[in-house]
Short mmCIF file of C-alpha atoms in Angstrom, two decimals:
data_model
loop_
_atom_site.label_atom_id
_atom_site.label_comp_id
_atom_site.label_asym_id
_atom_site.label_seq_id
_atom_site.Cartn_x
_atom_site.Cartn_y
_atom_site.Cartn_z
CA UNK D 147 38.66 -44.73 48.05
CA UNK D 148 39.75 -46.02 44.96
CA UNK D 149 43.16 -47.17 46.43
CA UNK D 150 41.42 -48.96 48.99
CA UNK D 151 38.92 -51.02 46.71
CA UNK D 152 42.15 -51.48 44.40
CA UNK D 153 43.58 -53.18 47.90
CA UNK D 154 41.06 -55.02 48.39
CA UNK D 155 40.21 -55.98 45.05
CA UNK D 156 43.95 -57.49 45.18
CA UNK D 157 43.54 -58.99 48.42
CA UNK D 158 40.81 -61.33 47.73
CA UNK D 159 41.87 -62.42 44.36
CA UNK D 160 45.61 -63.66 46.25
CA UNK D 161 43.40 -65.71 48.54
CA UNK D 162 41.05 -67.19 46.20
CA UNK D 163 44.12 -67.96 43.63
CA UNK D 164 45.86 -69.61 46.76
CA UNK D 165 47.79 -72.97 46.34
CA UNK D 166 44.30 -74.60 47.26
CA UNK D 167 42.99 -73.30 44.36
CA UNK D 168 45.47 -73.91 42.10
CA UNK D 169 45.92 -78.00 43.13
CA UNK D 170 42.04 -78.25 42.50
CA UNK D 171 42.35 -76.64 38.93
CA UNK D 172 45.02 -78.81 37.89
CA UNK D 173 44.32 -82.03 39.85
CA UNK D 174 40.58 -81.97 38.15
CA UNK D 175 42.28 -81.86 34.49
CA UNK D 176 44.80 -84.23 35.63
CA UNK D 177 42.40 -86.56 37.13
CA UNK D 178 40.39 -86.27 34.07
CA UNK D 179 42.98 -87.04 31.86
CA UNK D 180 43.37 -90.45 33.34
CA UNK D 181 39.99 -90.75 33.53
CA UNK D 182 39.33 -90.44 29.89
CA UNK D 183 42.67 -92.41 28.54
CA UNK D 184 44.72 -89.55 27.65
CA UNK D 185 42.29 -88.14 25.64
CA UNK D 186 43.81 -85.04 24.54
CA UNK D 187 46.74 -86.80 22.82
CA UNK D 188 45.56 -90.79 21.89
CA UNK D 189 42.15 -89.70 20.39
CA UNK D 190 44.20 -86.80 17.93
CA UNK D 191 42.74 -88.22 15.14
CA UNK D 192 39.46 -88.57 16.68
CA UNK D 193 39.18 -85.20 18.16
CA UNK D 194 40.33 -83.61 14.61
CA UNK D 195 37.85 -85.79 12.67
CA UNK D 196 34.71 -84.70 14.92
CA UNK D 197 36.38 -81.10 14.79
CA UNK D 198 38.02 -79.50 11.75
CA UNK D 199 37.02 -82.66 9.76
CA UNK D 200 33.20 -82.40 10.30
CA UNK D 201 33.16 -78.80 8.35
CA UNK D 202 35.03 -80.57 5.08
CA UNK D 203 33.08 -83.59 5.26
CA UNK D 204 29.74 -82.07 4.22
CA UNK D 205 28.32 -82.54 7.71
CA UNK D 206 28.64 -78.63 8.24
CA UNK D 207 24.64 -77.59 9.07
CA UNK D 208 24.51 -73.80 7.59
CA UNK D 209 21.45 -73.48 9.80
CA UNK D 210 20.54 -74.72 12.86
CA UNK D 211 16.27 -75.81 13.23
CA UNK D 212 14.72 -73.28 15.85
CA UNK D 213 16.17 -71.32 18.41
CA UNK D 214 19.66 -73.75 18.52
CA UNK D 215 22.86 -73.18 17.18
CA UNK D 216 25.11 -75.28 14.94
CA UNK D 217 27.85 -77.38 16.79
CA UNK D 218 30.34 -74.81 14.90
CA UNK D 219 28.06 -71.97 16.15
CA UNK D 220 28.68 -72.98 19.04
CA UNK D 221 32.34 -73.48 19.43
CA UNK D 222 33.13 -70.41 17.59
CA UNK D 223 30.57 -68.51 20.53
CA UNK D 224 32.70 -70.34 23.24
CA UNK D 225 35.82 -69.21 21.17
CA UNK D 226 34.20 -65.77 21.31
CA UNK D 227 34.02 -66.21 25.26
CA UNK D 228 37.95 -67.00 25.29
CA UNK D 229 39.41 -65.53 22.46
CA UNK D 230 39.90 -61.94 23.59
CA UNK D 231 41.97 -59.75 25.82
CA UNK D 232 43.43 -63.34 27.49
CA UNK D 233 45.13 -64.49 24.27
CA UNK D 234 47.08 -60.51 23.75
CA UNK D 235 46.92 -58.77 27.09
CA UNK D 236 46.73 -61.59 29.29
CA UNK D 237 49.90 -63.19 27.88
CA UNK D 238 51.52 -59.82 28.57
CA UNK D 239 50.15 -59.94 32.02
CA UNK D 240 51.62 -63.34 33.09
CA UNK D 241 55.17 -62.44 31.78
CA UNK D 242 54.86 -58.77 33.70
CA UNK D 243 53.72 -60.54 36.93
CA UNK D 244 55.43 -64.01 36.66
CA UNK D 245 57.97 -63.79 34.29
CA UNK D 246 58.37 -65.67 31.19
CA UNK D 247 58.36 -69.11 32.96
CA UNK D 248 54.29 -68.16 33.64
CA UNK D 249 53.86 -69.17 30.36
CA UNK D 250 54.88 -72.76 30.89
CA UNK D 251 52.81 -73.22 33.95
CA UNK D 252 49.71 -72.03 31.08
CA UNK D 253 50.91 -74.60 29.12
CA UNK D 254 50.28 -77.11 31.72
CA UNK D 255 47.00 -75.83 32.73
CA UNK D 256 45.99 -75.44 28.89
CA UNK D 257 46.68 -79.47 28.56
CA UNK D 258 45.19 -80.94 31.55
CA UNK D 259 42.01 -78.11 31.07
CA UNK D 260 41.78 -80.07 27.35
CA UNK D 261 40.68 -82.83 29.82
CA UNK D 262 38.23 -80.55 31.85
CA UNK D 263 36.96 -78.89 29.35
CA UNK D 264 36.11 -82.01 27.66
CA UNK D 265 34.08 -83.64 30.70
CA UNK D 266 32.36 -80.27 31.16
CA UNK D 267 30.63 -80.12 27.25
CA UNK D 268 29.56 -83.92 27.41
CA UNK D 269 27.91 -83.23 30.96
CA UNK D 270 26.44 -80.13 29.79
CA UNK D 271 25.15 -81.74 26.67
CA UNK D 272 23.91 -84.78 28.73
CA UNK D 273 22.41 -82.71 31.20
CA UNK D 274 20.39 -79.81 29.14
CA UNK D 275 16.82 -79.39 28.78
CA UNK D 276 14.73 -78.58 25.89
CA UNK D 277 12.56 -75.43 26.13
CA UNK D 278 9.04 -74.94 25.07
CA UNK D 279 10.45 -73.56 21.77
CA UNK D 280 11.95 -76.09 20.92
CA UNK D 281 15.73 -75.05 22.31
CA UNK D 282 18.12 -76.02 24.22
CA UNK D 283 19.21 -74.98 27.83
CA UNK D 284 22.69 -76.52 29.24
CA UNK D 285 25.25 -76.03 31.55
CA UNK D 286 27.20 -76.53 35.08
CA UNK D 287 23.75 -75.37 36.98
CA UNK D 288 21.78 -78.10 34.92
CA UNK D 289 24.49 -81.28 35.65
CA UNK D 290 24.82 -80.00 39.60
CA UNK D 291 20.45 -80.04 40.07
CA UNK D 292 20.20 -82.93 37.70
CA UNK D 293 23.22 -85.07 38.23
CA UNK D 294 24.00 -84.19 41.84
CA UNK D 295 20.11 -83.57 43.10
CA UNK D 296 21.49 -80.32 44.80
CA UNK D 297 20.04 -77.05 43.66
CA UNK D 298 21.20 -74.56 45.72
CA UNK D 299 25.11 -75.26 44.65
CA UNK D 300 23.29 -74.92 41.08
CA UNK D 301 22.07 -71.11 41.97
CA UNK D 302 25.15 -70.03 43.79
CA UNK D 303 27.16 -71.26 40.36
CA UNK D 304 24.84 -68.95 38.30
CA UNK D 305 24.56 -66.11 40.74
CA UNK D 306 29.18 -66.68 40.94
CA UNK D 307 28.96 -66.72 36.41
CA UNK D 308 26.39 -63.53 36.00
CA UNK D 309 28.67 -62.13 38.42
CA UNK D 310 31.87 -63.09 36.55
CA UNK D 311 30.47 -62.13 33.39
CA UNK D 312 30.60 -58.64 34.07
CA UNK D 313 34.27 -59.01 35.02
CA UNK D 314 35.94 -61.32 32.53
CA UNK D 315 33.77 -60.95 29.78
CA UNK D 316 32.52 -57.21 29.93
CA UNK D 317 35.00 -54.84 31.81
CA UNK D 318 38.48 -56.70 31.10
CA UNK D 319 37.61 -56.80 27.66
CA UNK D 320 36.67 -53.16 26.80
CA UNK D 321 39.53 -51.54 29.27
CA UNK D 322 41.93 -53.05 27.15
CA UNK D 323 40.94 -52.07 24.17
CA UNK D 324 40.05 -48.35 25.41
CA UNK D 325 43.90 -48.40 26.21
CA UNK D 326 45.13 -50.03 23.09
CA UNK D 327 42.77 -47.42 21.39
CA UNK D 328 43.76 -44.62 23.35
CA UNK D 329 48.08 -45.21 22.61
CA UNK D 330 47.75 -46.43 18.34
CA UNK D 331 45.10 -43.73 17.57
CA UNK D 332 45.12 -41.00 20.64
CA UNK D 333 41.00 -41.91 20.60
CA UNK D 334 39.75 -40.85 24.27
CA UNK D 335 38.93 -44.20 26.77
CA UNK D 336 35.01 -42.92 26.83
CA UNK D 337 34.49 -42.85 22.84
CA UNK D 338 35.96 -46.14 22.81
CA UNK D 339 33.90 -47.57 25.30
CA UNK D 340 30.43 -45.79 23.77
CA UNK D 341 31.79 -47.35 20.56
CA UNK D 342 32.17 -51.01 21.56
CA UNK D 343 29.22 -50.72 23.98
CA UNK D 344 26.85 -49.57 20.87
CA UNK D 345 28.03 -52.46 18.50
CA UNK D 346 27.12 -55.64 21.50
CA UNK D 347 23.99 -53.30 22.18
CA UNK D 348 23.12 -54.28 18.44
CA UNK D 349 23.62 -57.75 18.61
CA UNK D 350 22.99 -59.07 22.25
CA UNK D 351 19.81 -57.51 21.72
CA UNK D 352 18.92 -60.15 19.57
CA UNK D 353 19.76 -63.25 21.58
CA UNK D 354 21.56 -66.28 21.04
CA UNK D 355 21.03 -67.46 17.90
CA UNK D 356 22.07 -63.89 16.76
CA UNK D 357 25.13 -63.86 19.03
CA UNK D 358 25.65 -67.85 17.22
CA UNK D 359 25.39 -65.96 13.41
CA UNK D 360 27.60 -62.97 14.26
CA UNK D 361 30.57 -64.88 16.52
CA UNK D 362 30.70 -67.95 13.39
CA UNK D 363 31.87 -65.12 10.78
CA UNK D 364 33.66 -63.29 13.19
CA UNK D 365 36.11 -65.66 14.82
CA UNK D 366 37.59 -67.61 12.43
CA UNK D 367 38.59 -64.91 10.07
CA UNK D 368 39.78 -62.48 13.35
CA UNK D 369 41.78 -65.61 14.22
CA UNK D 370 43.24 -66.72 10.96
CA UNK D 371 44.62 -62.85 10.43
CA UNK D 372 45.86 -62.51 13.48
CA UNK D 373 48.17 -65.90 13.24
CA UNK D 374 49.17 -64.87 10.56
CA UNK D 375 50.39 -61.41 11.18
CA UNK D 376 52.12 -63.48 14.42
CA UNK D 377 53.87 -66.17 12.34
CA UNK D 378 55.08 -63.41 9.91
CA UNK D 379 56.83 -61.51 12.91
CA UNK D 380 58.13 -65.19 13.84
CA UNK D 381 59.56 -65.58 10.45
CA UNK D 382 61.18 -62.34 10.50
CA UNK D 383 62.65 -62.98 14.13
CA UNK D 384 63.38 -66.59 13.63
CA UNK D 385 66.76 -66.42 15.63
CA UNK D 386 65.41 -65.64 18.24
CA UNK D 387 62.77 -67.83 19.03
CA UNK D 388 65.51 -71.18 20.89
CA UNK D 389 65.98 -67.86 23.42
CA UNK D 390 62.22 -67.50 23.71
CA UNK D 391 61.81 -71.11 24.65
CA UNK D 392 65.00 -70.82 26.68
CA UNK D 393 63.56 -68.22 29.20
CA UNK D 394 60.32 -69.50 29.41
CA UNK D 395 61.73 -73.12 30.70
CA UNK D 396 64.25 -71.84 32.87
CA UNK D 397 61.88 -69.45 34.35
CA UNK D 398 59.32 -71.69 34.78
CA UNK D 399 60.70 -74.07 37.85
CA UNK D 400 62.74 -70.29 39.60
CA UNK D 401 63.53 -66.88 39.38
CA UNK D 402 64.01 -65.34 36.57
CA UNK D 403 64.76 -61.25 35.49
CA UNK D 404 61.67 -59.96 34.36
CA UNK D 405 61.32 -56.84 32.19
CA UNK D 406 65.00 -56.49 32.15
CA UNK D 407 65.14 -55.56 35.60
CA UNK D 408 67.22 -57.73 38.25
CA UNK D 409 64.24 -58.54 40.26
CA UNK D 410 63.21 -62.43 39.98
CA UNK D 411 59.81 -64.36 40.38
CA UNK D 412 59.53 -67.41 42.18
CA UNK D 413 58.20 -70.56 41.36
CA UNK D 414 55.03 -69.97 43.15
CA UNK D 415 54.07 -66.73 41.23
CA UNK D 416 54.58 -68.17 38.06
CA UNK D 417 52.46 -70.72 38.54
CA UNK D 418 49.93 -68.45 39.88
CA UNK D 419 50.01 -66.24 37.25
CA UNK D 420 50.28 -68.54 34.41
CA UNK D 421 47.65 -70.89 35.48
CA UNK D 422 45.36 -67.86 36.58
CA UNK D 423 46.27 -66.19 33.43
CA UNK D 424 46.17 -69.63 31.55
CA UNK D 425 42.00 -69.70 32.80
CA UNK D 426 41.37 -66.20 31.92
CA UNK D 427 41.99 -67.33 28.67
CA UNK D 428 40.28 -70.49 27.71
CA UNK D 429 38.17 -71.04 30.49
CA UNK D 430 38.63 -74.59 31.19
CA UNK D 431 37.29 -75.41 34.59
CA UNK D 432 35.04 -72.20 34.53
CA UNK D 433 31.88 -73.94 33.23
CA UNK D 434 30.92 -70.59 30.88
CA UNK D 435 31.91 -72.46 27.49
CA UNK D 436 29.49 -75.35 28.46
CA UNK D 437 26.69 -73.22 28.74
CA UNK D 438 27.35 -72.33 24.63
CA UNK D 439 27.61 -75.85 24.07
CA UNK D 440 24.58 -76.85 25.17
CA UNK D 441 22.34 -74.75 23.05
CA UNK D 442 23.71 -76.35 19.80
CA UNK D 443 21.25 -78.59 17.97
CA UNK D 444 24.01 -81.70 18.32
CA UNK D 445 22.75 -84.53 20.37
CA UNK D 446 26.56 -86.06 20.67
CA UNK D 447 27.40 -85.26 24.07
CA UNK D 448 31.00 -86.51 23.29
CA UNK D 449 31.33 -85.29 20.14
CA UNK D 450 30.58 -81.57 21.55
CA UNK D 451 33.11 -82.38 24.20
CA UNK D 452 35.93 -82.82 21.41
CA UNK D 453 35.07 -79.14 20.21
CA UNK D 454 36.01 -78.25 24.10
CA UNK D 455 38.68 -80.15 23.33
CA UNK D 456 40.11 -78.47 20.11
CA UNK D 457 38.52 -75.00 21.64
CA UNK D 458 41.08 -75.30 24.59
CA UNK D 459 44.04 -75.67 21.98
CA UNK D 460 43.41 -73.63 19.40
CA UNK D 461 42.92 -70.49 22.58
CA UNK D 462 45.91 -71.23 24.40
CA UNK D 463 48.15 -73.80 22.88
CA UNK D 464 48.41 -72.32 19.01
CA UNK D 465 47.30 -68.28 19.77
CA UNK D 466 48.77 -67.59 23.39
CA UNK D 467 51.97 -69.36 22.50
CA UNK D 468 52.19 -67.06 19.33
CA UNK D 469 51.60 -64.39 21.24
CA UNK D 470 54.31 -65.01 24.05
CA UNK D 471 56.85 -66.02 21.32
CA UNK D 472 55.79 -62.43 19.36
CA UNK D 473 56.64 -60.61 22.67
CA UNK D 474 59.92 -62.36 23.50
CA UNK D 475 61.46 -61.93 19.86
CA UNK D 476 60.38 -58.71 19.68
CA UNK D 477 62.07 -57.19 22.79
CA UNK D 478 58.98 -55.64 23.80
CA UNK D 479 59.29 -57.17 27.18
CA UNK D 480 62.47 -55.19 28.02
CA UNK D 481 60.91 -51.54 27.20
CA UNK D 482 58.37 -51.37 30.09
CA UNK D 483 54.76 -51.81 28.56
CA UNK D 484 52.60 -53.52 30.38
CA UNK D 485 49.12 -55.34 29.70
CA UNK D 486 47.93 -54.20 26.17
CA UNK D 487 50.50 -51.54 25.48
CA UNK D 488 53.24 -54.78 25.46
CA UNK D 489 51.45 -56.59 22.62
CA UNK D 490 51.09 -53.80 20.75
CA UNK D 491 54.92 -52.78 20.63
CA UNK D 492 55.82 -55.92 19.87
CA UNK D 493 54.41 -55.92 16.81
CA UNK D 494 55.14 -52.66 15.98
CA UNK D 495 58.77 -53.34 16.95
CA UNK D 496 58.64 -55.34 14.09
CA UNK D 497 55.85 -54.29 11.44
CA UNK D 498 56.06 -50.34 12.46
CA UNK D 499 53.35 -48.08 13.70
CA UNK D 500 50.76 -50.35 11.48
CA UNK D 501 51.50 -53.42 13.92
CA UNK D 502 50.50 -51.32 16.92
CA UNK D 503 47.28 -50.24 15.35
CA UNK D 504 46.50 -53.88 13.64
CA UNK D 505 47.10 -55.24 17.69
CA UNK D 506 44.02 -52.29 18.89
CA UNK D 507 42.13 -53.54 15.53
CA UNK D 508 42.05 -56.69 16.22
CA UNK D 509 41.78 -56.42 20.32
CA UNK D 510 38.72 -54.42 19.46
CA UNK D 511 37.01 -57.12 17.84
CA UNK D 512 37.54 -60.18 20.11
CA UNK D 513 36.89 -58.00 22.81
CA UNK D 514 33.46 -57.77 20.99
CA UNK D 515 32.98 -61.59 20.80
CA UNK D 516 33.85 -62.11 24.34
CA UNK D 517 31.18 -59.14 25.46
CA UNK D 518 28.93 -61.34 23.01
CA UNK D 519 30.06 -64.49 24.26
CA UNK D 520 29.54 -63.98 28.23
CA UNK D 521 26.43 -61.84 27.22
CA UNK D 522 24.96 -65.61 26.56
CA UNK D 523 26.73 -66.72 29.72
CA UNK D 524 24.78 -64.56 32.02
CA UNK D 525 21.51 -64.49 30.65
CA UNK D 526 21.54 -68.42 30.77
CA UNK D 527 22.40 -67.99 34.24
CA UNK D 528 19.23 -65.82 34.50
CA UNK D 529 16.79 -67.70 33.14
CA UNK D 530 17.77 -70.58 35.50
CA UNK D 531 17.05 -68.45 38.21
CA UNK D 532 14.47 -66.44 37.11
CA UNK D 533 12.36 -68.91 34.62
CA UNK D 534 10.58 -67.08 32.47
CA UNK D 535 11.76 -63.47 33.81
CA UNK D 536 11.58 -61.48 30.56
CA UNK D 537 12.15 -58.19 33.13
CA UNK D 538 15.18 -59.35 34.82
CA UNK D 539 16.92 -60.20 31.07
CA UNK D 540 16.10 -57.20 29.74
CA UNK D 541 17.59 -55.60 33.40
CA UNK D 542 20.51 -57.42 32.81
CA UNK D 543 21.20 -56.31 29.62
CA UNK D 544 21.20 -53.04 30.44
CA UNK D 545 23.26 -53.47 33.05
CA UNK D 546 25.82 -55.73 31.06
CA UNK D 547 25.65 -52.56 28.41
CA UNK D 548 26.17 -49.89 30.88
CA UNK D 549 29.21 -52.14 32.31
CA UNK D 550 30.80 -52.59 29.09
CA UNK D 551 31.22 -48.64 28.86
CA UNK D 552 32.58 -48.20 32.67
CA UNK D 553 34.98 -50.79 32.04
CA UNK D 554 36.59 -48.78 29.65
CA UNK D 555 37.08 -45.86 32.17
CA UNK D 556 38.40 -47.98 34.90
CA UNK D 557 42.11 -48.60 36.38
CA UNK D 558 43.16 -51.75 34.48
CA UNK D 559 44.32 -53.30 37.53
CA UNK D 560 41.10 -52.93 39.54
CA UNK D 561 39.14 -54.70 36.50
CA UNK D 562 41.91 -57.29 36.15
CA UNK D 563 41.98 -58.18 40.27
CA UNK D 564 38.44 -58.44 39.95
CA UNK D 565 37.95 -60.70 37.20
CA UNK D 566 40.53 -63.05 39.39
CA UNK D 567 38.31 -62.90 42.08
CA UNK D 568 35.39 -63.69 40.13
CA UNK D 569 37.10 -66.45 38.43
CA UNK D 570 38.27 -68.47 40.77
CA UNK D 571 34.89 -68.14 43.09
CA UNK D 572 32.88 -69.46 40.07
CA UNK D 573 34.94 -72.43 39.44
CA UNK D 574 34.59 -74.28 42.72
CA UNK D 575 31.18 -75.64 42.50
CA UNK D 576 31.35 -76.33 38.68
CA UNK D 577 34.45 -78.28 39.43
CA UNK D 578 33.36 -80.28 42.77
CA UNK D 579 30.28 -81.25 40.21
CA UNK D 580 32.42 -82.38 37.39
CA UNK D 581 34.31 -84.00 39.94
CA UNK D 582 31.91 -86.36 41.25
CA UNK D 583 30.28 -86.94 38.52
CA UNK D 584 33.49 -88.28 36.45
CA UNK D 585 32.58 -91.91 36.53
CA UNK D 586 29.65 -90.93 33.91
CA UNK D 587 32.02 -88.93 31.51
CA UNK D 588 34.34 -91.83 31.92
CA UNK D 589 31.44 -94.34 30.90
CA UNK D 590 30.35 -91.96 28.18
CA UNK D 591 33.24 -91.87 26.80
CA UNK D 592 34.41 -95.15 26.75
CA UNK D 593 30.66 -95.87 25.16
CA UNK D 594 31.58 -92.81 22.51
CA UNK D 595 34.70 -94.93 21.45
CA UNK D 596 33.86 -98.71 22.13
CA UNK D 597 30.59 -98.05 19.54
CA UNK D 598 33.01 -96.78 17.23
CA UNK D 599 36.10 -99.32 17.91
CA UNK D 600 33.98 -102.16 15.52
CA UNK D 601 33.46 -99.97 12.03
CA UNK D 602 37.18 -99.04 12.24
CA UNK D 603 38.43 -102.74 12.67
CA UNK D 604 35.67 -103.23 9.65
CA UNK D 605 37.38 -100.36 7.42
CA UNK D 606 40.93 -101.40 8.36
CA UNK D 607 40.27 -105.15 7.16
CA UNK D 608 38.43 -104.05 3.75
CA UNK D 609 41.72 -101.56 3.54
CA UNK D 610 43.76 -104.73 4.16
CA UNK D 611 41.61 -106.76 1.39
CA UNK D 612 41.75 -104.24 -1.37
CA UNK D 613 45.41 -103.67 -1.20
CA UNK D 614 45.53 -107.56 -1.83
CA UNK D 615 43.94 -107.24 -4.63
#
């Protein structure tokens, strides 16, 4: 029974990752990258100015008025959407499957999804709603009923993301780090599972702004020691990092040996599994983050889409490329490991047994923020369809809960063909919104920058003036 659902499991998640699927992923992020001007790379300085500059520039809230969230709140909740088992077990995933030229294909997906991502916070933002309390609710299901006056494309995008979130956000994220768990400290899958499961039960159970307090300490730190501990292993393998970058390119456009082995990948599976991969990770095209988004108390709609913006890089860009590059120096990529197990040698190729143990450390705890993080997702999705339906959230916590812990007993590749699946089914009406609604993030965002255009020709001249003087 079990190898049949496997089969099938596998099945469906070729078809709905078919070519199709692919060319609308990447043609919507390409498309939007024209649309916008390039945005990802000629508004750098903008992007890092509304981004990392806003939290030095005393414009940092500490608390949000209500039941919203912070604009940092809420990027480091969407960060704890992405930043989990897709930035250490994913990676490992895409070179087992597609070899190391995967990797470039999730480098292409990661830059055009900048683009994506982008249009999907400003519509979200644009689109949201404000509750009787005073909050905000936003996302994909809001811009489809409001912006394209069709609701039932709206419900079968929530009924496709509480669905997903029990794949990509629950299951994935606890079965790795049950086996990461189970091969640095010998701890059963179960314990692991009751463990993690206990620890969201104590947070979700609070609700967003909780989830908001909880993901804006956790993140950042999880994510500054963890670049670190990669860019140590980099410094200590620094030879070998032009090979690295050698068999990612020339694996990227053919075959290329995988695991040692003489079997080679074709182009087609790379891209497959790199873009597919590339998703799992930061989401772009999804229309989870969005939802996130929305509830902050920031009434820039293009402002919040620069955080998708610098959300998008920091996941995939700066930590998935850190984690390939840890991998390939390493030579954990030759010894057989697969998913988790492969990040975890790799550092421990390199640190010792405490690299292994720091990789299930810190897998444990962005596996947390992603349970918290698509916790938010679903229950949004929820009240959409169920306004008001205090039963049916407290239902689907339980059942989010109870998921959490069976994910940890699972076969990894059942949970990982079914988070594909699940993927790829929820993206298609978020993206044929997005889609033909582009002309407004286009006008929005020339607006965002033509208001702006004036003051900076004013500061450049009164720079001009004073150096004059």
């Amino acid at each position: 029974m079990s190898a049949m659902f496997d089969l099938f499991a596998r099945r469906a998640g070729d078809i709905a990752w078919s070519p199709v699927m692919l060319a609308l992923l990447l043609g919507s992020g390409v498309w939007f990258t024209f649309r916008t001007g390039f945005i990802q790379v000629t508004r750098v300085r903008e992007v890092l100015r509304a981004t990392v500059g806003s939290l030095f520039g005393g414009r940092r809230q500490k608390n949000a008025a209500g039941p919203n969230i912070t604009p940092f709140q809420a990027v480091s909740t969407a960060l704890a959407g992405t930043m989990g088992v897709g930035n250490i077990t994913g990676i490992a995933a895409a070179i087992t499957l597609g070899g190391p030229g995967a990797v470039f294909w999730m480098w292409v997906s990661a830059f055009f999804g900048m683009a994506t991502k982008y249009a999907e916070v400003l519509l979200a933002v644009r689109f949201r709603r404000k509750t009787s309390r005073g909050g905000h609710l936003g996302g994909p299901m809001y811009y489809i009923e409001e912006g394209l006056h069709c609701r039932p494309l709206a419900v079968l995008f929530c009924l496709l993301c509480a669905a997903a979130s029990f794949g990509i956000g629950n299951m994935a994220q606890t079965n790795a780090v049950a086996g990461a768990a189970e091969a640095s400290f010998g701890l059963p899958p179960w314990a692991t599972g009751a463990a993690m499961t206990l620890a969201a039960a104590l947070v979700i159970l609070g609700g967003v702004t909780r989830v908001g307090r909880v993901t804006e300490l956790l993140i950042p730190a999880l994510s500054v020691l963890y670049i670190l501990a990669a860019v140590l292993i980099l410094l200590l393998r620094f030879e070998r990092i032009p090979e690295a970058f050698r068999s990612i390119f020339s694996g990227a456009f053919g075959a290329a040996p995988v695991l040692g082995g003489a079997a080679g990948y074709t182009l087609s599976q790379a891209v497959r599994y790199g873009v597919s991969r590339g998703i799992f990770s930061n989401e772009a095209g999804l229309g989870s983050s969005p939802i996130a988004y929305a509830a902050s108390d920031s009434s820039d709609a293009a402002g919040q889409g620069m955080w998708g913006i610098f959300e998008v890089f920091v996941d995939t860009m700066l930590v998935c490329t850190l984690t390939t590059l840890v991998i390939l120096t390493s030579g954990a990529a030759d010894e057989g490991y697969t998913g988790a197990g492969m990040s975890a040698q790799a550092f421990s190729l390199v640190l010792g047994p405490w690299g292994g143990r720091f990789i299930a450390l810190a897998l444990g705890f962005f596996a947390l923020a992603s349970l918290l993080g698509w916790a938010v997702y679903g229950e949004r999705c929820l009240e959409y369809l169920f306004p008001g339906g205090v039963f049916s959230k407290r239902l689907y916590r339980l059942l989010y809960l109870g998921a959490a812990f069976l994910g940890s007993v699972m076969r990894l590749e059942a949970v990982w063909n079914l988070s594909d699946l699940f993927n790829a089914l929820m993206a298609v009406p978020n993206l044929l919104a997005v889609l033909a609604l582009s002309d407004m993030v286009a006008a929005a965002t020339e607006e965002y920058f033509g208001a702006r255009r004036p003051a900076a020709k004013r500061n450049k001249r009164r720079g001009k003036k004073l150096r004059q003087e």
